[in-house]
XYZ file of C-alpha atoms in Angstrom:
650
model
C 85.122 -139.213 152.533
C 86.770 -139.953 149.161
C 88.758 -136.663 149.679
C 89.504 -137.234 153.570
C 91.320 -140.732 153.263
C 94.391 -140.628 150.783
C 94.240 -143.099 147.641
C 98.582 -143.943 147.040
C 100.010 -145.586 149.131
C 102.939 -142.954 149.723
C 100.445 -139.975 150.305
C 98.559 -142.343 153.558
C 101.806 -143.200 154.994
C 102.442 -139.109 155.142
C 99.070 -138.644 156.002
C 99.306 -140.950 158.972
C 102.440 -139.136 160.220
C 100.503 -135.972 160.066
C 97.687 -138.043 162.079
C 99.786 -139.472 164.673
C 101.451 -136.009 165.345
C 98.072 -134.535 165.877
C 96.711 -137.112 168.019
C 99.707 -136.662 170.134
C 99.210 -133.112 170.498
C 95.659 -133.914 171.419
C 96.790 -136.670 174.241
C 99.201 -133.590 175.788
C 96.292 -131.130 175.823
C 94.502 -133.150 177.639
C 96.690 -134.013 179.858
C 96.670 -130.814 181.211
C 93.317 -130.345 180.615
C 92.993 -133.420 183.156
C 95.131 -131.410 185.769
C 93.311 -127.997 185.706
C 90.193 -130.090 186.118
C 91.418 -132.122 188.958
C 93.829 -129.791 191.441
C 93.945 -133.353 193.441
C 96.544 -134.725 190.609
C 98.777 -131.937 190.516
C 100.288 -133.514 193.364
C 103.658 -135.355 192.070
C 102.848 -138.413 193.947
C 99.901 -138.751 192.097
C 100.420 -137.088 188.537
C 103.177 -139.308 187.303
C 101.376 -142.577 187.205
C 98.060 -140.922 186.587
C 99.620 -139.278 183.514
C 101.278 -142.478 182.271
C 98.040 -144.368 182.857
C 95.797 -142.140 181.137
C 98.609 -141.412 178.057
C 98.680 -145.033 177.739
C 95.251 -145.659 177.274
C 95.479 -142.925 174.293
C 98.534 -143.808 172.911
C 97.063 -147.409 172.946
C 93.702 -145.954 171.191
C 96.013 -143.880 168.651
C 97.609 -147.296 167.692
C 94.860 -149.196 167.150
C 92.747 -146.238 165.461
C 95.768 -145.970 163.030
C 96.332 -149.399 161.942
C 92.549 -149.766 161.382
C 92.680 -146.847 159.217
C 95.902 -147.909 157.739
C 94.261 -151.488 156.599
C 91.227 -149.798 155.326
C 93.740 -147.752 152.698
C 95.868 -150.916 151.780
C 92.867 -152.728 150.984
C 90.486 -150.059 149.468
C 89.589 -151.605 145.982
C 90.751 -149.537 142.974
C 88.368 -148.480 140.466
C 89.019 -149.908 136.884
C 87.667 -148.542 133.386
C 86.905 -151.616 131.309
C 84.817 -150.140 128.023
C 81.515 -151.651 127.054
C 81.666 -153.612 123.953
C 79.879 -152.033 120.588
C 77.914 -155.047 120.653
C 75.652 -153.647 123.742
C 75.797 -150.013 122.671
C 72.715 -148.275 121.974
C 72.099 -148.306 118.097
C 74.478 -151.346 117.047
C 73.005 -153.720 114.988
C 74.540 -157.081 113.849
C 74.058 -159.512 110.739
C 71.288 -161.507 110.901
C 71.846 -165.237 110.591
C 69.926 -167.065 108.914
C 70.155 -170.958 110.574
C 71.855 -169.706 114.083
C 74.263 -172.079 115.644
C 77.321 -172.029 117.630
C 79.165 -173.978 115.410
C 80.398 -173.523 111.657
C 81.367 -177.308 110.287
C 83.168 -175.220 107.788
C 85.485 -173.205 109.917
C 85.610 -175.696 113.379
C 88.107 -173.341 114.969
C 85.799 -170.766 115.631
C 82.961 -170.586 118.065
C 79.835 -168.473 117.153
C 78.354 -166.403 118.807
C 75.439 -165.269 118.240
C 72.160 -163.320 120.171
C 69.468 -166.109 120.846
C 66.625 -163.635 121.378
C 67.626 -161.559 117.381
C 70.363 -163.929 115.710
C 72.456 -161.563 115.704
C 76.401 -162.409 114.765
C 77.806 -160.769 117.344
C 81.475 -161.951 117.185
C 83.135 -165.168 116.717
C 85.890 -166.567 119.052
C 88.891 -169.178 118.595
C 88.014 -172.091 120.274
C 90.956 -173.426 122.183
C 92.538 -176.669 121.526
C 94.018 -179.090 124.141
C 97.773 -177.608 123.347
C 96.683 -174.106 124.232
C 94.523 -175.219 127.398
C 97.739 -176.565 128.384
C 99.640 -173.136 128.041
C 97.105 -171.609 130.405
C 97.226 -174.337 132.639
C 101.085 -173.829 133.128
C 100.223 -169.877 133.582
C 98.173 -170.399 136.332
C 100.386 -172.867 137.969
C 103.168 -170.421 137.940
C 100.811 -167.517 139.033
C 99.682 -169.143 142.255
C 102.980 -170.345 143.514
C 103.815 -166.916 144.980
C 99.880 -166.024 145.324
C 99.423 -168.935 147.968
C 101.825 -166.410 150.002
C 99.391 -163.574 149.746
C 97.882 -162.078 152.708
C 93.915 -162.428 153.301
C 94.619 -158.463 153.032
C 95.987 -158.854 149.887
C 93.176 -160.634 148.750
C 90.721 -159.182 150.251
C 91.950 -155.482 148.218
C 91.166 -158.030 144.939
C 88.003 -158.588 145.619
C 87.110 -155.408 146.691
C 88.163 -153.913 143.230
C 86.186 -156.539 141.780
C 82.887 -155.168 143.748
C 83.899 -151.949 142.525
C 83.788 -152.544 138.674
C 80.567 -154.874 139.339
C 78.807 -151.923 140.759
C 80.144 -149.340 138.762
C 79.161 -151.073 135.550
C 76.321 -153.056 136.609
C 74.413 -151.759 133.297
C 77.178 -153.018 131.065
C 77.351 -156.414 132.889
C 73.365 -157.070 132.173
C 73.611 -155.431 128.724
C 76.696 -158.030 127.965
C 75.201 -160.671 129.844
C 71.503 -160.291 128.022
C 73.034 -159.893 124.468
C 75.135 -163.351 124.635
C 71.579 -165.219 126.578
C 68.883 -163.256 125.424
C 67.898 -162.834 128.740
C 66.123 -159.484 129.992
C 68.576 -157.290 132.118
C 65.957 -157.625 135.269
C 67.007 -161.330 134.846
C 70.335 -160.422 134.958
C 70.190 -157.868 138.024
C 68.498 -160.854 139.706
C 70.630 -163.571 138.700
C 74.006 -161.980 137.571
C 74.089 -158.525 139.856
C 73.003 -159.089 143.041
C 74.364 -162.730 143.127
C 77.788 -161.853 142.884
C 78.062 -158.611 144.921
C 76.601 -160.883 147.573
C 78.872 -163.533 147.206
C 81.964 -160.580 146.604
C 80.911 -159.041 149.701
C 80.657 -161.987 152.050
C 83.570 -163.622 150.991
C 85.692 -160.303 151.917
C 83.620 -159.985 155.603
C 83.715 -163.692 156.360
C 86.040 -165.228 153.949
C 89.173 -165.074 156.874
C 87.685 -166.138 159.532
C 86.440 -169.217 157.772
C 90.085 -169.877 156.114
C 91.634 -169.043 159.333
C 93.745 -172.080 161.245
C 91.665 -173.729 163.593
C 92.660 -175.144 166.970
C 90.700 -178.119 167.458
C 89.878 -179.500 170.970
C 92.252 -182.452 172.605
C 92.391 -185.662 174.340
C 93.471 -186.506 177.873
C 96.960 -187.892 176.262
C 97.688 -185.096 174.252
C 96.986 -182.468 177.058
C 100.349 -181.160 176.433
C 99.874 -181.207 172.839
C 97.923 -177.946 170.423
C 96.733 -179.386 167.974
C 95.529 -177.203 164.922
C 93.785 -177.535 161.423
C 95.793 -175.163 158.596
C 93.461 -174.670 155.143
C 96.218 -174.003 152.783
C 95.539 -173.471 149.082
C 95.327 -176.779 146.713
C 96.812 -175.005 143.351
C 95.087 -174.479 140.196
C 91.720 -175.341 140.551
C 89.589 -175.298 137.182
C 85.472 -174.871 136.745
C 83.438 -175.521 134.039
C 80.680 -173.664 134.216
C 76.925 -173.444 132.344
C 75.775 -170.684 130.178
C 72.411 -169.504 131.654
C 73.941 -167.051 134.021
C 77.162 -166.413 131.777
C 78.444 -163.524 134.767
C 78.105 -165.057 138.045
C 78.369 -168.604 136.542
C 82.034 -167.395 135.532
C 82.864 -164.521 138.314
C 81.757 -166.640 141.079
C 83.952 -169.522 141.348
C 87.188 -166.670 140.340
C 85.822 -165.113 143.992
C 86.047 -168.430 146.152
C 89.007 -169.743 144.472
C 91.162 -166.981 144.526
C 90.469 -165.870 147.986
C 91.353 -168.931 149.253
C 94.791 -168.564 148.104
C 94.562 -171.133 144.632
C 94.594 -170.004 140.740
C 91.589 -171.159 138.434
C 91.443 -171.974 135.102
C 87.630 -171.190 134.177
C 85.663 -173.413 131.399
C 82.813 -171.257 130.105
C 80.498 -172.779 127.590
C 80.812 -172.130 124.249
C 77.388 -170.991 124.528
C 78.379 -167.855 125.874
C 82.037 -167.348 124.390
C 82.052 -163.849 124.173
C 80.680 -162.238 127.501
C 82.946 -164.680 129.274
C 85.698 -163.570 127.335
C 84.633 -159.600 128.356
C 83.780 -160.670 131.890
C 87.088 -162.688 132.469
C 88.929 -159.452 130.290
C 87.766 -156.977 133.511
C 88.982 -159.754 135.992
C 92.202 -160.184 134.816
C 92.009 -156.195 134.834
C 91.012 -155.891 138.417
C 93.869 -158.096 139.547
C 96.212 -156.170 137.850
C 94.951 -152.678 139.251
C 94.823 -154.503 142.429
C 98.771 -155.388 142.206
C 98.090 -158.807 141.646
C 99.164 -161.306 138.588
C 96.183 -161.507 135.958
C 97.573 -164.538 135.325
C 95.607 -165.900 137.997
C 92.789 -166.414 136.526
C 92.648 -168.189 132.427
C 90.123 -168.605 130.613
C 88.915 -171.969 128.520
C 86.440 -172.003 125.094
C 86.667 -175.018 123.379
C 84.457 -177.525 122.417
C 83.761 -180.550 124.223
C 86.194 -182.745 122.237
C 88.723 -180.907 123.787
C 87.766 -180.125 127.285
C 89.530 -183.751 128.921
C 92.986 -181.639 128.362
C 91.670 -179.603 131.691
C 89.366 -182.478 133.259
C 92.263 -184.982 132.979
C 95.077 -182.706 133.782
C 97.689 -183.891 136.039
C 98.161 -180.197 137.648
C 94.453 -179.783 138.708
C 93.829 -180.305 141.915
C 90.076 -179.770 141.814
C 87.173 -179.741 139.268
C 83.628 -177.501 140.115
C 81.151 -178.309 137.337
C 78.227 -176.825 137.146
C 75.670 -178.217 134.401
C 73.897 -181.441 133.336
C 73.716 -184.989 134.831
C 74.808 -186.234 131.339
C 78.190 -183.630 131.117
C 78.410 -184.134 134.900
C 79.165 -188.034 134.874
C 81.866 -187.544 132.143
C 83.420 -185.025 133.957
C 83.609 -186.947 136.859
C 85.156 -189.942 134.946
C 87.494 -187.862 133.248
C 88.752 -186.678 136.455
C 89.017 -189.892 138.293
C 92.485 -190.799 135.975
C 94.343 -187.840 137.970
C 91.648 -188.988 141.228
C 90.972 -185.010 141.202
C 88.198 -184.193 143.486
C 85.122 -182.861 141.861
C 82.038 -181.113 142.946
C 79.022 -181.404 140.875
C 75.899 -179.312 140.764
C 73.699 -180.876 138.158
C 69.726 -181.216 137.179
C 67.324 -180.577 139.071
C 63.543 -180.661 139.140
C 62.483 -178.532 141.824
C 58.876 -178.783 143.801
C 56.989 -175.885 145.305
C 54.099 -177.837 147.352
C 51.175 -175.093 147.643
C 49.230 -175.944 151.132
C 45.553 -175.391 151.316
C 46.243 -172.485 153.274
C 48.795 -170.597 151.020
C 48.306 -167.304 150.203
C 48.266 -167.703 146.420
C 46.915 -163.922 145.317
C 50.126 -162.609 147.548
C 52.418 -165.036 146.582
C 51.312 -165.446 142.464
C 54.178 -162.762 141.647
C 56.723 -165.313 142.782
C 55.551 -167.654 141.355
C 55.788 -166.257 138.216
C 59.001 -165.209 138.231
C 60.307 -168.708 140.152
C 59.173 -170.111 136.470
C 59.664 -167.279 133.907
C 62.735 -165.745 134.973
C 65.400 -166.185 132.627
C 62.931 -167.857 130.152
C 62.547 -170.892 133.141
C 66.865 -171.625 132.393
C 67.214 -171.200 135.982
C 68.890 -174.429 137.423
C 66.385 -173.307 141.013
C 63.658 -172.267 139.340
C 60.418 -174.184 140.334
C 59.589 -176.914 137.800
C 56.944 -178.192 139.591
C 53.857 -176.599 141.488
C 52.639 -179.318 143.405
C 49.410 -178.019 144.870
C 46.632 -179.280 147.012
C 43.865 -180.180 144.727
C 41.360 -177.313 146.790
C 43.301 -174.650 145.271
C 44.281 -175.731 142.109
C 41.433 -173.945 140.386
C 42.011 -171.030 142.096
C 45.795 -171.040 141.379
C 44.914 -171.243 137.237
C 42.662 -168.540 137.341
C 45.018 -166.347 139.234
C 48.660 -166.635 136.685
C 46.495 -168.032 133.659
C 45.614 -164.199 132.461
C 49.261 -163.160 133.706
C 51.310 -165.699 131.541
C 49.049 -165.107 128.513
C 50.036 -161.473 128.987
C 53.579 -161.890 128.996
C 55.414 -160.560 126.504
C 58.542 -161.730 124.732
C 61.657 -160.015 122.749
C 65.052 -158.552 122.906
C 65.429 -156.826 125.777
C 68.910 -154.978 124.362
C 66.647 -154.049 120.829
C 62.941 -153.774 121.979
C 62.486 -152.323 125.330
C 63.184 -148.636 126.347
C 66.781 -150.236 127.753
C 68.417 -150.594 124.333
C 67.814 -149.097 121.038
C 68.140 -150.644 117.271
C 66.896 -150.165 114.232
C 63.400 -151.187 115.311
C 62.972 -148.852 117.881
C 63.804 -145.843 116.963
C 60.951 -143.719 118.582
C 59.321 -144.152 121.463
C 56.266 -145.522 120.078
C 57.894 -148.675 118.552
C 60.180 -149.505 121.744
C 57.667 -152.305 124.030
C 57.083 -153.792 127.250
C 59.731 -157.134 127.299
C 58.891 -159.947 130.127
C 60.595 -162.632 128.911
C 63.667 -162.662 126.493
C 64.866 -166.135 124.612
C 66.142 -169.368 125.172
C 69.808 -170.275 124.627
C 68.960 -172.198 121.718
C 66.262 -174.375 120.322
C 67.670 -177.880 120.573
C 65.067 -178.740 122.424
C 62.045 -177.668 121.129
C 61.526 -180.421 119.567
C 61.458 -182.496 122.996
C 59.482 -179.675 124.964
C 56.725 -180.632 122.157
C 56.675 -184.365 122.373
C 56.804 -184.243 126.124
C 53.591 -181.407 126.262
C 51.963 -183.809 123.553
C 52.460 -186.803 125.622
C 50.886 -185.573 128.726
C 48.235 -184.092 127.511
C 47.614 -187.546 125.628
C 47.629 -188.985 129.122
C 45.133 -186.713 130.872
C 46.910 -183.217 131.550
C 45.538 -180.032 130.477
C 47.107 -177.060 128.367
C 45.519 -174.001 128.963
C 48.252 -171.971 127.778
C 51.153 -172.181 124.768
C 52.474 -175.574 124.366
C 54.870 -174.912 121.446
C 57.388 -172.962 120.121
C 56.861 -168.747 119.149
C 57.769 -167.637 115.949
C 58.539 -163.952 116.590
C 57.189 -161.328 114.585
C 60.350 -159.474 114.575
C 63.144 -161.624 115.488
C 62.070 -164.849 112.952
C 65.069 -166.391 113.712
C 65.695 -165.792 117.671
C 64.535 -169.080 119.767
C 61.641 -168.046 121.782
C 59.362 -170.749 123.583
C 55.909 -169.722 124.155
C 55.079 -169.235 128.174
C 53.471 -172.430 129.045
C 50.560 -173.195 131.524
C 50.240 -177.273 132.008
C 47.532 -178.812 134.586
C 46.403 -181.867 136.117
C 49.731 -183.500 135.157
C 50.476 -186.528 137.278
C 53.473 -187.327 139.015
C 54.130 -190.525 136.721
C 54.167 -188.782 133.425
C 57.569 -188.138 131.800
C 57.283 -183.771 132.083
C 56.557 -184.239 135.384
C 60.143 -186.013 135.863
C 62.390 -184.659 133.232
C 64.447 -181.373 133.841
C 62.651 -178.789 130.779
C 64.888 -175.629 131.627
C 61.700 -173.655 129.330
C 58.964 -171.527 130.577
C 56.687 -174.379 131.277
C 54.341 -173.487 134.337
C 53.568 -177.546 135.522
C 50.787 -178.014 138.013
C 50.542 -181.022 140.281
C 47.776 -181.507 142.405
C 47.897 -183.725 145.318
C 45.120 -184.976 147.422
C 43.520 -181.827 150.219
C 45.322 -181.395 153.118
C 47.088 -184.796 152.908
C 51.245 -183.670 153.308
C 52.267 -186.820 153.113
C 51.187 -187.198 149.698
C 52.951 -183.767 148.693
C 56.028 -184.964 149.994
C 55.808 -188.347 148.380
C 55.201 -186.610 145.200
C 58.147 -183.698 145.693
C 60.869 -186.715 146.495
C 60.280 -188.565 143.402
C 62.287 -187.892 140.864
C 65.781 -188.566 140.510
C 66.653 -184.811 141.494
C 67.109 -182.878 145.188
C 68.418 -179.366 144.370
C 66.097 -177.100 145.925
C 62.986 -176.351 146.710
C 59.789 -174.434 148.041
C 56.731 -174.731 150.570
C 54.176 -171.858 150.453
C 51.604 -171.698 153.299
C 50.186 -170.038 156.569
C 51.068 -172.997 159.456
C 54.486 -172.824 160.148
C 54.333 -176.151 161.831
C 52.785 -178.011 158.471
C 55.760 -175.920 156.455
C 58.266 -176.924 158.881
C 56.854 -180.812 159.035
C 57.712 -180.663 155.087
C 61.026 -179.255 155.126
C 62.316 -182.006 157.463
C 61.061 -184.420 154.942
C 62.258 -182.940 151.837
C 64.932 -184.308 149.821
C 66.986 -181.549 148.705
C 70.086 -179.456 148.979
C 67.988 -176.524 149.733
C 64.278 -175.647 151.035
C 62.629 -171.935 151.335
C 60.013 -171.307 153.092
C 57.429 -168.976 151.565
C 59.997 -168.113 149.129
C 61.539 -169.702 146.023
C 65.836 -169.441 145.284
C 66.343 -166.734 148.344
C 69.226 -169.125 149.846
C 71.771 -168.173 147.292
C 70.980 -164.442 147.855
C 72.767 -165.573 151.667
C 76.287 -166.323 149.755
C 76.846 -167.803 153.685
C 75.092 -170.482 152.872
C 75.767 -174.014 150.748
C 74.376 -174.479 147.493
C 74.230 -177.567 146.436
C 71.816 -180.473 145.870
C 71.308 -184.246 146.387
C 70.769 -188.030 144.463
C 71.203 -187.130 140.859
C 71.339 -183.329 141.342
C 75.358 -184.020 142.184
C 77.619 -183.825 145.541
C 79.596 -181.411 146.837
C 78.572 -177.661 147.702
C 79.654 -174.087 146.655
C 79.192 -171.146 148.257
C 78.959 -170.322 151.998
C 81.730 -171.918 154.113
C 81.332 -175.170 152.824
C 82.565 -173.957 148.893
C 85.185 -171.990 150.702
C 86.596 -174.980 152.385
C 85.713 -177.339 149.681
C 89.027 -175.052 147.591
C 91.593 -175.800 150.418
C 93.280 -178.686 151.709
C 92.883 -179.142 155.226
C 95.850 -179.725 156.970
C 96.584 -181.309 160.456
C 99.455 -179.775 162.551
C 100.319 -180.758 165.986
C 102.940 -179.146 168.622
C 104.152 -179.083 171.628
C 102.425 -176.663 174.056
C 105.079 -175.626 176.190
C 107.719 -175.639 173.257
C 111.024 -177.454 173.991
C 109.893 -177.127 177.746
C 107.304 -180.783 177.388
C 108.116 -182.538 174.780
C 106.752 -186.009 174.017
C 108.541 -189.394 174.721
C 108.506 -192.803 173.802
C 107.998 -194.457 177.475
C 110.642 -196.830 178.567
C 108.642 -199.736 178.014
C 107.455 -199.139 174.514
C 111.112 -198.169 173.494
C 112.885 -200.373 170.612
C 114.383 -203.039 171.449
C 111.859 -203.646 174.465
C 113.353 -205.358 177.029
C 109.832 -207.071 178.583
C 107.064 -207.666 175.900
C 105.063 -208.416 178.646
C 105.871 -205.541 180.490
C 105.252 -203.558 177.350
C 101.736 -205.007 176.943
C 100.692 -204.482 180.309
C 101.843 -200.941 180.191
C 99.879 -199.952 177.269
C 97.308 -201.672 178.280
C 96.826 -199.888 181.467
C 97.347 -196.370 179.503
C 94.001 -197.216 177.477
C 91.786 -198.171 180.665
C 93.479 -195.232 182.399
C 92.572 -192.807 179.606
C 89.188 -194.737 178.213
C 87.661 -196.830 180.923
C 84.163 -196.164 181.894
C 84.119 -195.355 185.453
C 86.815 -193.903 188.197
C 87.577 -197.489 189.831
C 88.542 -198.464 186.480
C 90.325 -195.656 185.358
C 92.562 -196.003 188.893
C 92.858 -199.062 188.614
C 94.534 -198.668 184.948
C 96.706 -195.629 186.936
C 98.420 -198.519 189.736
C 98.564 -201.074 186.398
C 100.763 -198.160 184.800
C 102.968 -197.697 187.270
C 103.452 -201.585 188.174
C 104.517 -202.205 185.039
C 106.834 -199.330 184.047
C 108.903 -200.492 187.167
């Protein structure tokens, strides 16, 4: 196909000439074609209109067939060539630190960055200040001014060079993504990959018609009225996004905000400096092949100190933070001295309730990876397996033997994916399951609060602590953790961990009430889970959940449907991304009403409303009848509002 359909834009406007020529030639064979066939309509009387008819109908077909192709051309996304950094090239190997940590007190300027999973320096980044946040502020304001012009085709060709360079280099994505999180690259396939195409993809299939102006349904006094709803951009919008899924967390927002017609200025945490700095680098890239301005799209690494120049500036019109209730709330203040709308996806604490009937031997592979995946730093993974207390045995015995088996490492430097010093041969490269944790702030907590419940009654079967690494003595691994008969009062059972800690709940047999009680109390509703064999018991749950999001026999599979709205409730933040909802949520709605019959109908102030009026009373009586006659319940009354007009516009 690649060598059918021409890629500049000169070569498809000859080649559509050439197209259009043929097709013609086609339409007058068979035309005559049509005649030998049918003696009847050689007849003059008949062959002229015939002839038009049927040469209409092609030409028509010809038309449409060539503007379809024509669109597909203008918007085909270009492919870029954006190089993989050394950093994730087989056989690089990087300084190890010694005491890892994102920030030097000694040189506060830079940002760190490091590999969690090896300690590995891999680069170190200037950390912007609230003067040069400013500067890219300004860009992007200049950049959208003519981009809020753009055609949906214009930015639809954007995005579609975008899906190009994600596919294309899919394996450099996960390499740069797993080197900056020590995550695995299935985590990042998962999580970064297949994430964004989906969201890339449905935002170029659906994205117009859900941006598109709306005509909205009228009223018996505005029957000569249209009256429509416009989403027009809002500006520069800004997000400030968390560092466990450093790709999609900074691609995504770039998708929504720039197809709806706006400029973003994107906050990435200094956690993950560098791949946002690549991933943003092959943005800006893609706009540019795409004949768009890069400057679209800035991006922000500072440190928090410095982060209310974008959360309090006066040119954002709209804030999407994704992160912690703690960061959350002062984001929100901060934005409340410019009153800039903010959407907030925070904490959460997600529940999967097991039923009695759940088919736990099928299902134990999901729920493995709804805890493990990403070293449990997934804001949907399940936190807590609340499960009815026939089948908790059962449950343990099933994952206990497959989370002691998991095994942890670099990803980029131990597996058969990368290669480093320690893995020369094929003999010393190993089996990686789970990679590292962004850092180990909070091992320190994750101790205490195992401690503490087992103090109180729970059970550790498995890990517990912290994993000092044979090879990588310095990365910040967490050791897979398995946690029963914890109760729904004790403090792990209510605080977000973000660790590999696999928490079991029971509740009392068959009671769902009790499940439900126990699912809805914490402070959190992002999403959650039900796993069993009655549809009608999953179903009874769901209603009864409070969350942004519930999956049935399945754990996270709503934001694989980028049509849908992710977002959460209570203390898990307001406000959704993704699906129509995030789309919307980046435009300002506007209301716009005309005539329907332009300059034919137009509207009037009635004689008796005029200023000066002449009769108050006559005026009151007059609109008084015009709400019975349009509101009243009941055709007497509405009649009798009808004479009440007329009587008193005389």
């Amino acid at each position: 196909m690649s060598g059918f359909i021409p890629t500049s834009a000169g070569a498809s406007s000859l080649w559509l000439e050439k197209l259009q020529l043929q097709l013609q030639l086609f339409v007058l064979q068979t035309d005559l074609y049509l005649f030998q066939l049918f003696p009847t309509l050689r007849s003059s009387s008949i062959r002229s209109p015939t002839s038009l008819l049927f040469t209409g109908f092609i030409v028509f077909v010809i038309s449409r067939l060539a503007s379809l192709i024509s669109s597909h051309v203008a918007e085909r996304g270009v492919s870029i060539t954006v190089p993989a950094p050394v950093q994730v090239q087989p056989g690089w190997i990087g300084k190890i630190l010694d005491k890892p940590h994102v920030r030097d007190s000694a040189r506060p300027e830079k940002i760190v960055c490091y590999d969690p999973a090896t300690a590995y320096l891999i680069d170190e980044i200037d950390a912007d200040t609230p003067a040069t946040i400013a500067d890219k502020i300004s860009k992007a304001k200049a950049a959208q001014v003519k981009w809020a012009t753009s055609t949906f085709a214009q930015r639809r060709k954007a995005l579609r060079t975008m899906q190009k360079w994600v596919v294309h280099d899919a394996e450099t994505i996960a390499r740069v993504a797993a080197r900056d999180t020590g995550k695995t690259a299935i985590d990042a396939a998962f999580g970064e990959l297949l994430t964004t195409c989906s969201k890339l993809a449905w935002t170029i299939s659906k994205g117009e018609k859900v941006l598109a102006t709306e005509t909205r349904p009228n009223n018996l006094l505005l029957m000569h009225k249209i009256c429509e709803v416009h989403h027009v951009p809002m500006g520069v919008v800004a997000a400030c996004v968390s560092w466990n899924y450093s790709a999609h967390n900074v691609i995504g927002p770039i998708i929504a905000s720039i197809f709806a017609g706006n400029s973003i200025v994107v906050k990435a945490s200094e956690l993950v400096a560098w791949s946002a700095t690549y991933f943003i680098h092959a943005i800006r890239q893609c706009l540019s092949a795409s004949g768009c301005d890069p400057e679209l799209v800035q991006l922000v690494t500072c440190w928090p100190d410095a982060a209310e120049a974008l959360t309090q500036s006066e040119h954002i019109a709209h804030i999407t933070f994704i992160g912690s209730e703690q960061i959350g709330r002062l984001v929100a203040k901060a934005a409340t001295k410019e009153l800039t709308p903010v959407t907030l996806e925070l904490g959460g604490k997600d529940p999967a309730i097991l039923l009695e009937d759940a088919d736990l031997n099928y299902f134990a592979s999901t729920f493995m990876r709804s805890c493990f995946q990403g070293a449990g730093q997934n804001c949907i993974g399940i936190e807590r397996f609340i499960v009815d207390s026939s089948i908790s045995d059962k449950l343990v015995s099933i994952v206990e033997p497959r989370i002691k088996a998991l095994s942890l490492g670099s990803f980029m430097d131990d597996a058969p994916f990368g290669t480093s010093v320690n893995n020369k041969s094929q003999k010393s490269q190993r089996r990686v399951d789970m990679g590292a944790m962004i850092t180990d702030a909070r091992f320190s907590r994750l101790e205490q609060l195992i401690t503490e419940a087992v103090e109180n009654g729970a059970k550790l079967v498995l890990g517990g602590k912290r994993y000092q690494h044979p090879l990588w003595k310095h990365g910040h691994y967490f050791t897979p953790t398995l946690l029963t008969n914890v109760t729904p009062k004790m403090a792990i059972a209510n605080e977000e961990l973000f660790a590999p800690i696999f928490l079991i709940i029971p509740f009392t047999s068959k009671n769902l009430d009790n499940a439900i009680t126990i699912a809805n109390s914490t402070r959190y509703g992002l999403g959650s889970s039900i796993f069993g064999s009655t549809l009608s018991q999953c179903d009874y749950i769901a209603h009864r959940l409070e969350a942004g999001m519930v999956n049935i026999n399945d754990f996270g599979v709503s934001y694989l449907n980028q049509g849908l709205p992710f977002g959460g409730v209570k203390k898990s933040g307001y406000g959704r991304f993704a699906g129509p909802e995030g789309l919307l949520g980046l435009t300002q709605a506007k209301a716009v009403t005309r005539d329907r019959f332009f300059s034919w109908i137009r509207t009037g102030i009635p004689p008796r409303l005029d200023y000066p009026m002449q009769k108050p009373e006559k005026s009151w009586g007059f609109v008084h009848a015009l709400v019975r006659f349009a509101y009243a319940d009941g055709m007497v009354a509405r009649l009798s509002g009808i004479l009440d007009l007329i009587l008193n516009a005389i």
